[in-house]
Short mmCIF file of C-alpha atoms in Angstrom, two decimals:
data_model
loop_
_atom_site.label_atom_id
_atom_site.label_comp_id
_atom_site.label_asym_id
_atom_site.label_seq_id
_atom_site.Cartn_x
_atom_site.Cartn_y
_atom_site.Cartn_z
CA MET L 1 60.64 12.70 -31.52
CA PRO L 2 59.08 11.35 -28.28
CA ASN L 3 60.49 8.34 -26.49
CA ARG L 4 58.02 5.57 -27.36
CA SER L 5 58.97 3.47 -24.32
CA LEU L 6 58.24 6.30 -21.92
CA LEU L 7 55.06 7.22 -23.80
CA SER L 8 53.85 3.63 -23.62
CA LEU L 9 54.64 3.50 -19.92
CA PHE L 10 52.76 6.73 -19.15
CA THR L 11 49.82 5.66 -21.30
CA GLY L 12 49.69 2.29 -19.55
CA LEU L 13 49.78 3.91 -16.14
CA ALA L 14 46.99 6.34 -17.10
CA LEU L 15 44.81 3.55 -18.44
CA ALA L 16 45.42 1.47 -15.34
CA ALA L 17 44.57 4.42 -13.09
CA GLY L 18 41.41 5.09 -15.09
CA ALA L 19 40.40 1.45 -14.94
CA THR L 20 41.04 1.39 -11.21
CA LEU L 21 38.97 4.55 -10.69
CA PHE L 22 36.12 3.14 -12.81
CA ALA L 23 36.25 -0.16 -10.92
CA THR L 24 36.27 1.72 -7.61
CA GLU L 25 33.25 3.79 -8.60
CA ARG L 26 31.37 0.65 -9.64
CA THR L 27 32.34 -1.12 -6.42
CA GLU L 28 31.20 1.84 -4.34
CA ALA L 29 27.87 1.91 -6.19
CA ALA L 30 27.46 -1.82 -5.75
CA ASP L 31 28.26 -1.47 -2.06
CA LYS L 32 25.37 0.95 -1.54
CA THR L 33 22.29 -0.46 0.14
CA LEU L 34 18.88 1.17 -0.26
CA THR L 35 16.76 0.34 2.77
CA ILE L 36 13.02 0.41 2.09
CA TYR L 37 10.48 0.15 4.90
CA THR L 38 7.22 -1.37 3.67
CA TYR L 39 4.38 -3.70 4.63
CA GLU L 40 4.40 -7.50 4.74
CA SER L 41 2.14 -8.19 1.78
CA PHE L 42 4.46 -6.15 -0.46
CA THR L 43 7.38 -8.44 0.39
CA ALA L 44 5.35 -11.67 0.52
CA ASP L 45 6.22 -14.47 -1.93
CA TRP L 46 3.28 -13.49 -4.11
CA GLY L 47 3.80 -9.73 -3.70
CA PRO L 48 5.67 -7.33 -5.99
CA GLY L 49 8.71 -6.87 -3.72
CA ALA L 50 11.03 -9.44 -5.31
CA LYS L 51 10.30 -8.27 -8.87
CA VAL L 52 10.70 -4.62 -7.92
CA LYS L 53 14.00 -5.38 -6.20
CA ALA L 54 15.38 -7.30 -9.19
CA ALA L 55 14.31 -4.66 -11.71
CA PHE L 56 15.75 -1.73 -9.77
CA GLU L 57 19.00 -3.48 -8.90
CA LYS L 58 19.67 -3.97 -12.62
CA THR L 59 19.88 -0.21 -13.06
CA CYS L 60 21.12 1.15 -9.72
CA GLY L 61 24.29 -0.84 -9.06
CA CYS L 62 23.05 -1.21 -5.50
CA THR L 63 21.34 -3.66 -3.17
CA VAL L 64 17.71 -3.18 -2.13
CA ASN L 65 17.00 -4.21 1.46
CA TYR L 66 13.38 -4.48 2.62
CA VAL L 67 12.29 -4.08 6.22
CA SER L 68 8.62 -5.03 6.53
CA VAL L 69 5.99 -4.63 9.23
CA THR L 70 2.37 -5.73 9.46
CA ASP L 71 0.70 -2.83 7.70
CA GLY L 72 0.83 0.86 6.83
CA VAL L 73 -0.28 2.28 10.17
CA ALA L 74 2.25 0.05 11.94
CA LEU L 75 4.82 1.43 9.51
CA LEU L 76 4.20 4.99 10.68
CA SER L 77 4.24 3.88 14.32
CA ARG L 78 7.67 2.28 13.83
CA LEU L 79 9.04 5.44 12.24
CA LYS L 80 7.81 7.51 15.16
CA LEU L 81 9.56 5.19 17.60
CA GLU L 82 12.83 5.26 15.66
CA GLY L 83 12.78 8.99 14.97
CA THR L 84 15.88 10.46 13.35
CA GLY L 85 17.73 7.22 14.10
CA THR L 86 15.69 5.28 11.55
CA LYS L 87 17.65 3.20 9.05
CA ALA L 88 15.07 3.75 6.31
CA ASP L 89 15.94 5.55 3.09
CA VAL L 90 12.49 5.17 1.55
CA VAL L 91 9.13 4.42 3.19
CA LEU L 92 6.67 2.66 0.88
CA GLY L 93 3.15 1.81 2.04
CA LEU L 94 1.63 4.79 3.82
CA ASP L 95 -1.54 6.19 2.30
CA THR L 96 -3.24 9.55 1.94
CA ASN L 97 -5.00 9.11 5.27
CA LEU L 98 -1.60 9.20 7.01
CA VAL L 99 0.41 11.76 5.03
CA ASP L 100 -0.26 14.79 7.25
CA GLU L 101 0.60 12.85 10.39
CA ALA L 102 3.73 11.52 8.67
CA LYS L 103 4.81 15.05 7.71
CA ASP L 104 4.39 16.19 11.30
CA THR L 105 7.16 13.79 12.35
CA GLY L 106 9.66 15.95 10.48
CA LEU L 107 11.31 12.79 9.14
CA PHE L 108 10.40 13.22 5.47
CA ASP L 109 12.00 15.36 2.79
CA ALA L 110 10.47 16.78 -0.39
CA SER L 111 10.50 14.10 -3.07
CA GLY L 112 11.63 16.30 -5.93
CA ILE L 113 9.64 14.03 -8.27
CA ASP L 114 7.36 15.37 -11.02
CA ALA L 115 4.14 13.42 -10.53
CA SER L 116 1.96 15.73 -12.65
CA GLY L 117 1.33 13.06 -15.29
CA LEU L 118 -0.05 10.46 -12.91
CA LYS L 119 -3.68 9.37 -13.05
CA VAL L 120 -4.88 9.30 -9.46
CA PRO L 121 -8.59 9.53 -8.51
CA GLY L 122 -9.29 12.85 -6.85
CA ASP L 123 -6.13 14.30 -8.45
CA PHE L 124 -4.06 13.75 -5.31
CA LYS L 125 -0.82 15.73 -5.51
CA ASP L 126 1.85 16.23 -2.89
CA ASP L 127 5.39 17.65 -2.86
CA VAL L 128 6.57 15.11 -0.26
CA PHE L 129 4.83 11.82 -1.05
CA VAL L 130 4.65 10.05 -4.41
CA PRO L 131 1.52 7.93 -5.13
CA TYR L 132 2.19 4.53 -6.69
CA ASP L 133 -1.16 2.67 -6.69
CA TYR L 134 -4.77 2.88 -5.55
CA GLY L 135 -7.80 0.70 -4.87
CA HIS L 136 -11.29 0.91 -3.40
CA PHE L 137 -12.06 -0.92 -0.18
CA ALA L 138 -14.76 -3.56 -0.41
CA VAL L 139 -16.38 -6.43 1.42
CA VAL L 140 -15.17 -9.55 -0.37
CA TYR L 141 -17.39 -12.59 0.11
CA ASP L 142 -17.38 -16.32 -0.60
CA THR L 143 -20.13 -17.05 -3.13
CA GLN L 144 -20.32 -20.65 -1.88
CA ALA L 145 -21.19 -19.44 1.62
CA ILE L 146 -23.30 -16.33 0.89
CA LYS L 147 -25.94 -16.27 -1.82
CA ASN L 148 -27.25 -12.75 -1.04
CA PRO L 149 -24.30 -10.53 -0.15
CA PRO L 150 -24.83 -7.09 1.41
CA LYS L 151 -25.62 -4.44 -1.19
CA SER L 152 -24.82 -1.48 1.00
CA LEU L 153 -22.96 -0.53 4.15
CA LYS L 154 -26.37 -0.38 5.81
CA ASN L 155 -27.03 -4.00 4.77
CA LEU L 156 -23.70 -5.01 6.26
CA VAL L 157 -24.37 -3.22 9.55
CA GLU L 158 -27.92 -4.51 9.93
CA GLY L 159 -27.53 -7.94 8.32
CA ASP L 160 -27.57 -11.51 9.62
CA PRO L 161 -25.13 -11.70 12.57
CA SER L 162 -24.50 -15.38 11.84
CA GLN L 163 -22.72 -14.36 8.62
CA LYS L 164 -19.42 -13.12 10.02
CA ILE L 165 -16.81 -10.75 8.66
CA VAL L 166 -13.12 -10.38 9.47
CA ILE L 167 -11.88 -6.80 9.63
CA GLU L 168 -8.54 -5.13 10.33
CA ASP L 169 -7.57 -2.94 13.28
CA PRO L 170 -7.56 0.80 12.42
CA ARG L 171 -4.76 1.34 14.95
CA THR L 172 -2.31 -0.81 12.98
CA SER L 173 -3.79 -1.28 9.50
CA THR L 174 -4.57 1.05 6.60
CA PRO L 175 -7.56 -1.10 5.48
CA GLY L 176 -8.84 -0.99 9.07
CA LEU L 177 -8.48 2.78 9.07
CA GLY L 178 -10.15 2.86 5.66
CA LEU L 179 -13.22 1.06 7.00
CA LEU L 180 -13.33 3.46 9.95
CA LEU L 181 -13.36 6.44 7.56
CA TRP L 182 -15.84 4.72 5.25
CA MET L 183 -18.25 4.26 8.17
CA LYS L 184 -17.72 7.87 9.21
CA SER L 185 -18.29 9.10 5.64
CA VAL L 186 -21.66 7.30 5.44
CA TYR L 187 -22.93 7.51 9.03
CA GLY L 188 -21.33 10.71 10.32
CA ASP L 189 -22.32 11.39 13.94
CA LYS L 190 -24.21 8.08 14.03
CA ALA L 191 -21.10 6.01 13.32
CA ALA L 192 -20.82 4.79 16.91
CA ASP L 193 -24.33 3.33 16.74
CA ALA L 194 -23.49 1.65 13.43
CA TRP L 195 -20.35 0.09 14.93
CA THR L 196 -22.37 -1.21 17.87
CA ARG L 197 -24.79 -2.91 15.48
CA LEU L 198 -22.01 -4.30 13.31
CA LYS L 199 -20.14 -5.71 16.32
CA GLY L 200 -22.24 -8.89 16.31
CA ARG L 201 -21.08 -9.74 12.77
CA ILE L 202 -17.35 -9.26 13.42
CA LEU L 203 -15.62 -12.62 13.89
CA THR L 204 -12.29 -11.05 14.80
CA VAL L 205 -10.12 -7.97 14.27
CA THR L 206 -6.62 -8.66 12.90
CA PRO L 207 -3.50 -6.46 13.04
CA GLY L 208 -3.21 -6.35 9.26
CA TRP L 209 -4.70 -7.31 5.92
CA SER L 210 -2.68 -10.51 5.40
CA GLU L 211 -3.96 -12.16 8.58
CA ALA L 212 -7.55 -11.19 7.79
CA TYR L 213 -7.48 -12.48 4.23
CA ASP L 214 -5.79 -15.69 5.31
CA LEU L 215 -8.64 -16.41 7.76
CA PHE L 216 -11.17 -15.66 5.03
CA THR L 217 -9.64 -17.98 2.43
CA LYS L 218 -9.36 -20.72 5.05
CA GLY L 219 -13.14 -20.54 5.49
CA GLU L 220 -13.14 -19.07 9.00
CA ALA L 221 -15.57 -16.36 7.88
CA PRO L 222 -17.59 -15.83 4.66
CA MET L 223 -16.64 -12.13 4.38
CA VAL L 224 -13.52 -9.99 4.78
CA LEU L 225 -12.63 -6.34 4.42
CA SER L 226 -10.40 -6.12 1.35
CA TYR L 227 -10.49 -4.41 -2.07
CA THR L 228 -12.62 -4.38 -5.20
CA THR L 229 -9.50 -5.68 -6.99
CA SER L 230 -9.09 -8.78 -4.78
CA PRO L 231 -11.31 -11.03 -6.96
CA ALA L 232 -8.89 -10.45 -9.86
CA TYR L 233 -6.24 -12.37 -7.93
CA HIS L 234 -8.48 -15.42 -7.69
CA MET L 235 -9.64 -15.19 -11.29
CA ILE L 236 -6.08 -14.93 -12.64
CA THR L 237 -4.08 -17.03 -10.17
CA ASP L 238 -6.62 -19.56 -8.91
CA LYS L 239 -8.76 -19.66 -12.08
CA THR L 240 -11.94 -19.23 -10.04
CA ASP L 241 -14.62 -16.57 -9.63
CA ARG L 242 -15.68 -17.97 -6.26
CA TYR L 243 -14.64 -14.84 -4.35
CA GLN L 244 -16.36 -11.58 -5.29
CA ALA L 245 -16.57 -8.00 -4.03
CA ALA L 246 -19.96 -6.65 -2.99
CA ALA L 247 -20.98 -3.40 -4.72
CA PHE L 248 -22.28 -0.96 -2.09
CA SER L 249 -24.96 1.50 -3.16
CA GLU L 250 -23.58 4.34 -0.99
CA GLY L 251 -20.18 4.09 -2.65
CA HIS L 252 -16.72 2.89 -1.59
CA TYR L 253 -13.82 4.52 0.24
CA ILE L 254 -10.59 4.69 -1.77
CA GLN L 255 -7.01 4.06 -0.71
CA ILE L 256 -4.14 5.82 -2.49
CA GLU L 257 -0.79 4.39 -1.44
CA VAL L 258 2.31 6.57 -1.33
CA ALA L 259 6.06 6.46 -0.76
CA GLY L 260 8.39 9.07 0.70
CA LEU L 261 12.06 9.95 1.15
CA ILE L 262 13.57 10.03 4.64
CA LYS L 263 15.35 13.32 5.36
CA SER L 264 18.25 11.69 7.22
CA SER L 265 18.97 9.15 4.45
CA PRO L 266 22.65 9.01 3.45
CA ASN L 267 21.51 7.76 0.01
CA LYS L 268 19.15 10.53 -1.08
CA GLU L 269 20.15 10.48 -4.75
CA LEU L 270 19.64 6.73 -4.89
CA ALA L 271 16.35 7.06 -2.99
CA ARG L 272 15.07 9.66 -5.45
CA ASP L 273 16.06 7.37 -8.30
CA PHE L 274 13.87 4.72 -6.72
CA LEU L 275 10.92 7.12 -6.37
CA LYS L 276 11.28 7.96 -10.07
CA PHE L 277 11.45 4.25 -10.87
CA MET L 278 8.19 3.70 -8.94
CA ILE L 279 6.16 5.68 -11.47
CA SER L 280 7.84 4.06 -14.47
CA PRO L 281 6.57 0.94 -16.31
CA GLY L 282 9.27 -1.17 -14.64
CA PHE L 283 7.51 -0.73 -11.29
CA GLN L 284 3.95 -0.07 -12.44
CA ASP L 285 3.85 -3.32 -14.44
CA THR L 286 4.14 -5.27 -11.18
CA ILE L 287 1.20 -3.55 -9.46
CA PRO L 288 -1.94 -5.06 -11.06
CA THR L 289 -1.01 -8.74 -10.79
CA ASN L 290 1.33 -8.66 -7.79
CA ASN L 291 0.05 -5.96 -5.44
CA TRP L 292 -3.46 -6.40 -6.87
CA MET L 293 -4.16 -2.68 -7.00
CA MET L 294 -4.55 -0.16 -9.82
CA PRO L 295 -1.45 1.49 -11.34
CA VAL L 296 -1.14 5.28 -11.32
CA SER L 297 0.82 5.63 -14.56
CA ALA L 298 1.35 3.92 -17.86
CA THR L 299 2.22 0.23 -17.94
CA SER L 300 3.91 -1.55 -20.83
CA GLU L 301 0.95 -3.90 -21.19
CA PRO L 302 -2.85 -3.48 -20.85
CA LEU L 303 -4.61 -4.70 -17.71
CA PRO L 304 -5.68 -8.37 -17.76
CA ASP L 305 -9.29 -9.11 -18.78
CA ALA L 306 -10.18 -9.99 -15.18
CA PHE L 307 -9.93 -6.30 -14.25
CA SER L 308 -12.82 -5.50 -16.59
CA LYS L 309 -15.05 -7.76 -14.46
CA LEU L 310 -14.46 -5.94 -11.17
CA VAL L 311 -16.92 -3.78 -9.24
CA VAL L 312 -16.85 -0.14 -10.34
CA PRO L 313 -17.95 2.05 -7.39
CA SER L 314 -20.85 4.40 -8.06
CA LYS L 315 -19.26 6.94 -5.70
CA THR L 316 -15.80 7.39 -4.22
CA PHE L 317 -15.21 8.57 -0.65
CA LEU L 318 -11.90 10.17 0.33
CA MET L 319 -11.35 12.47 3.29
CA SER L 320 -8.65 15.13 3.17
CA PRO L 321 -5.46 14.21 5.09
CA ASP L 322 -5.83 17.12 7.52
CA VAL L 323 -9.35 16.03 8.52
CA VAL L 324 -8.11 12.49 9.17
CA GLU L 325 -5.15 13.73 11.21
CA LYS L 326 -7.33 15.95 13.41
CA ASN L 327 -9.92 13.26 14.10
CA ARG L 328 -8.18 9.87 13.84
CA LYS L 329 -7.57 9.37 17.56
CA ALA L 330 -11.09 10.44 18.56
CA TRP L 331 -12.68 8.23 15.90
CA ILE L 332 -10.57 5.25 16.94
CA ASP L 333 -11.60 5.81 20.55
CA GLU L 334 -15.21 5.90 19.38
CA TRP L 335 -14.71 2.61 17.52
CA LEU L 336 -13.09 0.98 20.55
CA ALA L 337 -15.91 2.04 22.86
CA ALA L 338 -18.59 0.85 20.43
CA THR L 339 -17.04 -2.53 19.64
CA SER L 340 -15.58 -3.50 23.03
CA THR L 341 -17.18 -6.47 24.74
CA ASN L 342 -19.44 -5.46 27.61
#
């Protein structure tokens, strides 16, 4: 017959050891920090960053730490400067126009995420980058300042120079790069001439989208380069349809935003968990009314009614990433030469 005192002692020690091990594992998980590089509007007070952080932290036993820069192009520039010494685990906020250049840095690893069920215009698929939202670029205008908005890119280029527009810099901003590629898609070899004509309508060029949209809503200019989804923000949040997107007869250039895993990350398993989370309802639910873009996968609730009132482009432009990578510098130089003050 076993000695009950000794048995109780051994059992108590085993339980204590197990409890200690469990507590240690939980503490180690809680001590992990997932560092995500992204853009400023994602982490803004009105952006999805805080909700995404709270939702993921409930499941990961970790802390999410955001490091934000002005815009997507600036994000890639920072990564290039930091190289293999970057502190990022995940980079969120590049787009398809930058993915080939990002791969060339050698900093990104294969995502390992099955994205086959996602609904992305143009059926974008990639083994490194995971798409998480998309939207078409558009000229958003103030209906109280402009009664006859431009109905085409040609109208914008050749229109009244007294009606100004704020645009973003293609060297630092993904919307700025999007406009550059939109102009190139429509005008081709004549893009430089089109930029020269448009120059008189440009009030200023900002580093990123946030600065441009802030100037627009403050009444500094009646037009801004933004997205077809931007009016939904005003309809839902501000309860006004004052700001609208102009439908362009030639079509609109699309932006597909992506996220990727940094090869040198010490938290790859946690980073992959986050990439999986990004295409789940917990993340996708925040996109329409926080990032004001279109989700790429199922959400737990239907889109708000305001989204049914948005411009639906008659045609979508999207250049392949390799074409953008080969020509981006030359096309930016062309833009600089055409828009510089003589």
